[in-house]
JSON list of C-alpha atoms in Angstrom, two decimals:
[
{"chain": "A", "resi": 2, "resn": "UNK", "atom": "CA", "xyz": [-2.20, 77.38, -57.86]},
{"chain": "A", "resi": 3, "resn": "UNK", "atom": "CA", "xyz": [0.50, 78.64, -55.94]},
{"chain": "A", "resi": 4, "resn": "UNK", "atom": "CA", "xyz": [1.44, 82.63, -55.97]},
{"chain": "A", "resi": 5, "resn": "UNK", "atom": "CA", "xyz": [5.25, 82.92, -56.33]},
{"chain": "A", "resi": 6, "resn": "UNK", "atom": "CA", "xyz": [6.57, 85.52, -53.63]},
{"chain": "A", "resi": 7, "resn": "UNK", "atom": "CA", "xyz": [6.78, 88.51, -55.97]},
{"chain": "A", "resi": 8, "resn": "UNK", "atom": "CA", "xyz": [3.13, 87.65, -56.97]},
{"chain": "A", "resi": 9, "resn": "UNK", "atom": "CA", "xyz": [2.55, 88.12, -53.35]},
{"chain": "A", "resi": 10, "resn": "UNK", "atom": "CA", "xyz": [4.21, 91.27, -53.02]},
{"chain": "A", "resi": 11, "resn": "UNK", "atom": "CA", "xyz": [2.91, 92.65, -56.13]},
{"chain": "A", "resi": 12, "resn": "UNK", "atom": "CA", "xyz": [-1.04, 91.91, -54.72]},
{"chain": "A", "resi": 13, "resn": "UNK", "atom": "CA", "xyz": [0.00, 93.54, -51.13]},
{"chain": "A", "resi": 14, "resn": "UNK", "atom": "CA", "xyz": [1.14, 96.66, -52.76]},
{"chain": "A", "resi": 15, "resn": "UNK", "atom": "CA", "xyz": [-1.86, 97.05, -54.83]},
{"chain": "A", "resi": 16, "resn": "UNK", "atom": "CA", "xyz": [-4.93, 95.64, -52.17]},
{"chain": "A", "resi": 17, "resn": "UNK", "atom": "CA", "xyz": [-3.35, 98.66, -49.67]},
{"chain": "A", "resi": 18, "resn": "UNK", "atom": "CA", "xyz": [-2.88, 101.60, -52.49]},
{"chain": "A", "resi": 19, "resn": "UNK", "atom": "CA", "xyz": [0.97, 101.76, -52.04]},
{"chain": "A", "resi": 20, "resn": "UNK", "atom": "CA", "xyz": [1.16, 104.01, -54.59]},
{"chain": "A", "resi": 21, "resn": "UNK", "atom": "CA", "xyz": [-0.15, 107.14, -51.71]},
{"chain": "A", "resi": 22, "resn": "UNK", "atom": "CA", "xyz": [2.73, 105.73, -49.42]},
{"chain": "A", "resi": 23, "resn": "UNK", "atom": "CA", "xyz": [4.55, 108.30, -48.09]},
{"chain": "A", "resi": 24, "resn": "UNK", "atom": "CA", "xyz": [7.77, 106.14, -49.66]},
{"chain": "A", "resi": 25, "resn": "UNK", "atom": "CA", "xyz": [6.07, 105.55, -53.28]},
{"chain": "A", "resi": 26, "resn": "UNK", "atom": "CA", "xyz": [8.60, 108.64, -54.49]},
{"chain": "A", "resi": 27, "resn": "UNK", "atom": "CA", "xyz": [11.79, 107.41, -53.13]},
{"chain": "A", "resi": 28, "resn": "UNK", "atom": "CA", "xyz": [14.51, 105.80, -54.89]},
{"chain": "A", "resi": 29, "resn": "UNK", "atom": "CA", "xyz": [15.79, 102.07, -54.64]},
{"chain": "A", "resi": 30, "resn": "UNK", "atom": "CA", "xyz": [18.64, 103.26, -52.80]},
{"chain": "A", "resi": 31, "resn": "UNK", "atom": "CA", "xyz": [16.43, 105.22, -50.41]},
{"chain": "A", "resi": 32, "resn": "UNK", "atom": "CA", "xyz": [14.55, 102.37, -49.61]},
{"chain": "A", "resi": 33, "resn": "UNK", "atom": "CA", "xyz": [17.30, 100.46, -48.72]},
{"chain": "A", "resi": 34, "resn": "UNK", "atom": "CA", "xyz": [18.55, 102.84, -46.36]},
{"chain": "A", "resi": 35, "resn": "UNK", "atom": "CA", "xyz": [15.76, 102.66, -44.83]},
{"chain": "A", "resi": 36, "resn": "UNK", "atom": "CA", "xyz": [15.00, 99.34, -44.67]},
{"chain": "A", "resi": 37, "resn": "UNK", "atom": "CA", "xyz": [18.78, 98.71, -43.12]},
{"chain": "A", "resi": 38, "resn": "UNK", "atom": "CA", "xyz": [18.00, 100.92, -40.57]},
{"chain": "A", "resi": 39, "resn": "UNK", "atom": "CA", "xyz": [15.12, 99.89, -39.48]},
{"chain": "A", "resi": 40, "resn": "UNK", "atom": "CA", "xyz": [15.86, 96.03, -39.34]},
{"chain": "A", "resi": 41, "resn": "UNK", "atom": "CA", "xyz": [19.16, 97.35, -37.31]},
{"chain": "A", "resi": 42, "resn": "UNK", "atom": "CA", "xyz": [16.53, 98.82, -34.94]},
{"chain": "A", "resi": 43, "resn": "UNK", "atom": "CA", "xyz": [14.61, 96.02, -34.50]},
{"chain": "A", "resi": 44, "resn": "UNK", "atom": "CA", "xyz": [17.35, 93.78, -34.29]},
{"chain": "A", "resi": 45, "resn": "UNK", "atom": "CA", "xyz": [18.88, 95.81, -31.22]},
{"chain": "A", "resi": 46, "resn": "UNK", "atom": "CA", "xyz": [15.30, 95.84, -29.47]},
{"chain": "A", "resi": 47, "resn": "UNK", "atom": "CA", "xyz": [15.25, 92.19, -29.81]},
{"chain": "A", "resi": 48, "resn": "UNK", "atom": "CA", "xyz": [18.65, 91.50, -28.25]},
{"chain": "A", "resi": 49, "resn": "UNK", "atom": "CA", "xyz": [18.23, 94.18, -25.85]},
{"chain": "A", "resi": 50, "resn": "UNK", "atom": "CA", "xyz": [15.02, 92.26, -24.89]},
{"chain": "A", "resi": 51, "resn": "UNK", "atom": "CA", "xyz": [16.71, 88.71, -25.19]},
{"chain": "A", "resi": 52, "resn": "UNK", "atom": "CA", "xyz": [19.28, 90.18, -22.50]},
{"chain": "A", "resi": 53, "resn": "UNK", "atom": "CA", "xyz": [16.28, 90.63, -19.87]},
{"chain": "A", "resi": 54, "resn": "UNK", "atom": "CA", "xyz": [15.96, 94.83, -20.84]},
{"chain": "A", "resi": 55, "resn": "UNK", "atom": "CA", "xyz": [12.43, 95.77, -19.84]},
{"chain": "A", "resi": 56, "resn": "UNK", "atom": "CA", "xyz": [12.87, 99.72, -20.07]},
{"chain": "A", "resi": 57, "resn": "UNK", "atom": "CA", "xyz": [10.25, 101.12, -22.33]},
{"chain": "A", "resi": 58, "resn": "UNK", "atom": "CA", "xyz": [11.76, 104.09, -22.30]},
{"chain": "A", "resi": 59, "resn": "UNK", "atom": "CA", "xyz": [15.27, 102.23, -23.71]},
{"chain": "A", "resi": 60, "resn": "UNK", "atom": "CA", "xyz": [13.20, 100.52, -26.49]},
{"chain": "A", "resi": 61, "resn": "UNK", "atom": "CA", "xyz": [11.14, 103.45, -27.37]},
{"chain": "A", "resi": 62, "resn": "UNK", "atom": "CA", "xyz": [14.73, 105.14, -28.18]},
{"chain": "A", "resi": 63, "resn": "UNK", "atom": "CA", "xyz": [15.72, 102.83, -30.01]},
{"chain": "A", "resi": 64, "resn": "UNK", "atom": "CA", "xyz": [12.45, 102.91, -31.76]},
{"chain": "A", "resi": 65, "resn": "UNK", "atom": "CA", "xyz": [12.90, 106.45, -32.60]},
{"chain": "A", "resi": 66, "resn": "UNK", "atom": "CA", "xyz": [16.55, 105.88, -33.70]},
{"chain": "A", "resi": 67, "resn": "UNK", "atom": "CA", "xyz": [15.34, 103.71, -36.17]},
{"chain": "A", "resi": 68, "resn": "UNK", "atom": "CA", "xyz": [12.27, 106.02, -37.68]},
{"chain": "A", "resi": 69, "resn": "UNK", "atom": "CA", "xyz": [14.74, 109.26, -37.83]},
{"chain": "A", "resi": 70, "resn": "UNK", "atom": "CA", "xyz": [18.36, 108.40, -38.06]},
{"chain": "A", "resi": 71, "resn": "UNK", "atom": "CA", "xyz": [19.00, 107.60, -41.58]},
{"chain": "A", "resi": 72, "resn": "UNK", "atom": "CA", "xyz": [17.17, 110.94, -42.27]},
{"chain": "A", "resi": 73, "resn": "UNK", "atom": "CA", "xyz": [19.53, 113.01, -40.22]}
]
């Protein structure tokens, strides 16, 4: 039998306890922020990597941007 994707989601979430996530109390709208930003990071870190960047210390900024900013 195949699992449909939210079946999927719904067995992730439960087999790692989501419910302690530091992120189990925020709202939809939360989450999304947060999601935005952190695919915006990642998306910069892979450009800035497909345009030959090999500073760790650029990428760990970005890194950090992503994690913090949309709780500034």
């Amino acid at each position: 039998m195949t699992k449909n994707v939210n079946d999927l989601f719904e067995e992730y979430y439960d087999n790692h306890n989501l419910d302690e996530s530091r992120y189990s109390h925020f709202s939809k709208k939360q989450l999304v922020i947060e999601a935005e930003y952190m695919h915006d990071a990642l998306q910069n870190i892979l450009k800035y990597l497909d345009d030959g960047g090999t500073d760790l210390n650029a990428i760990r900024g970005e890194v950090m941007d992503g994690i913090y900013e949309s709780r500034i």
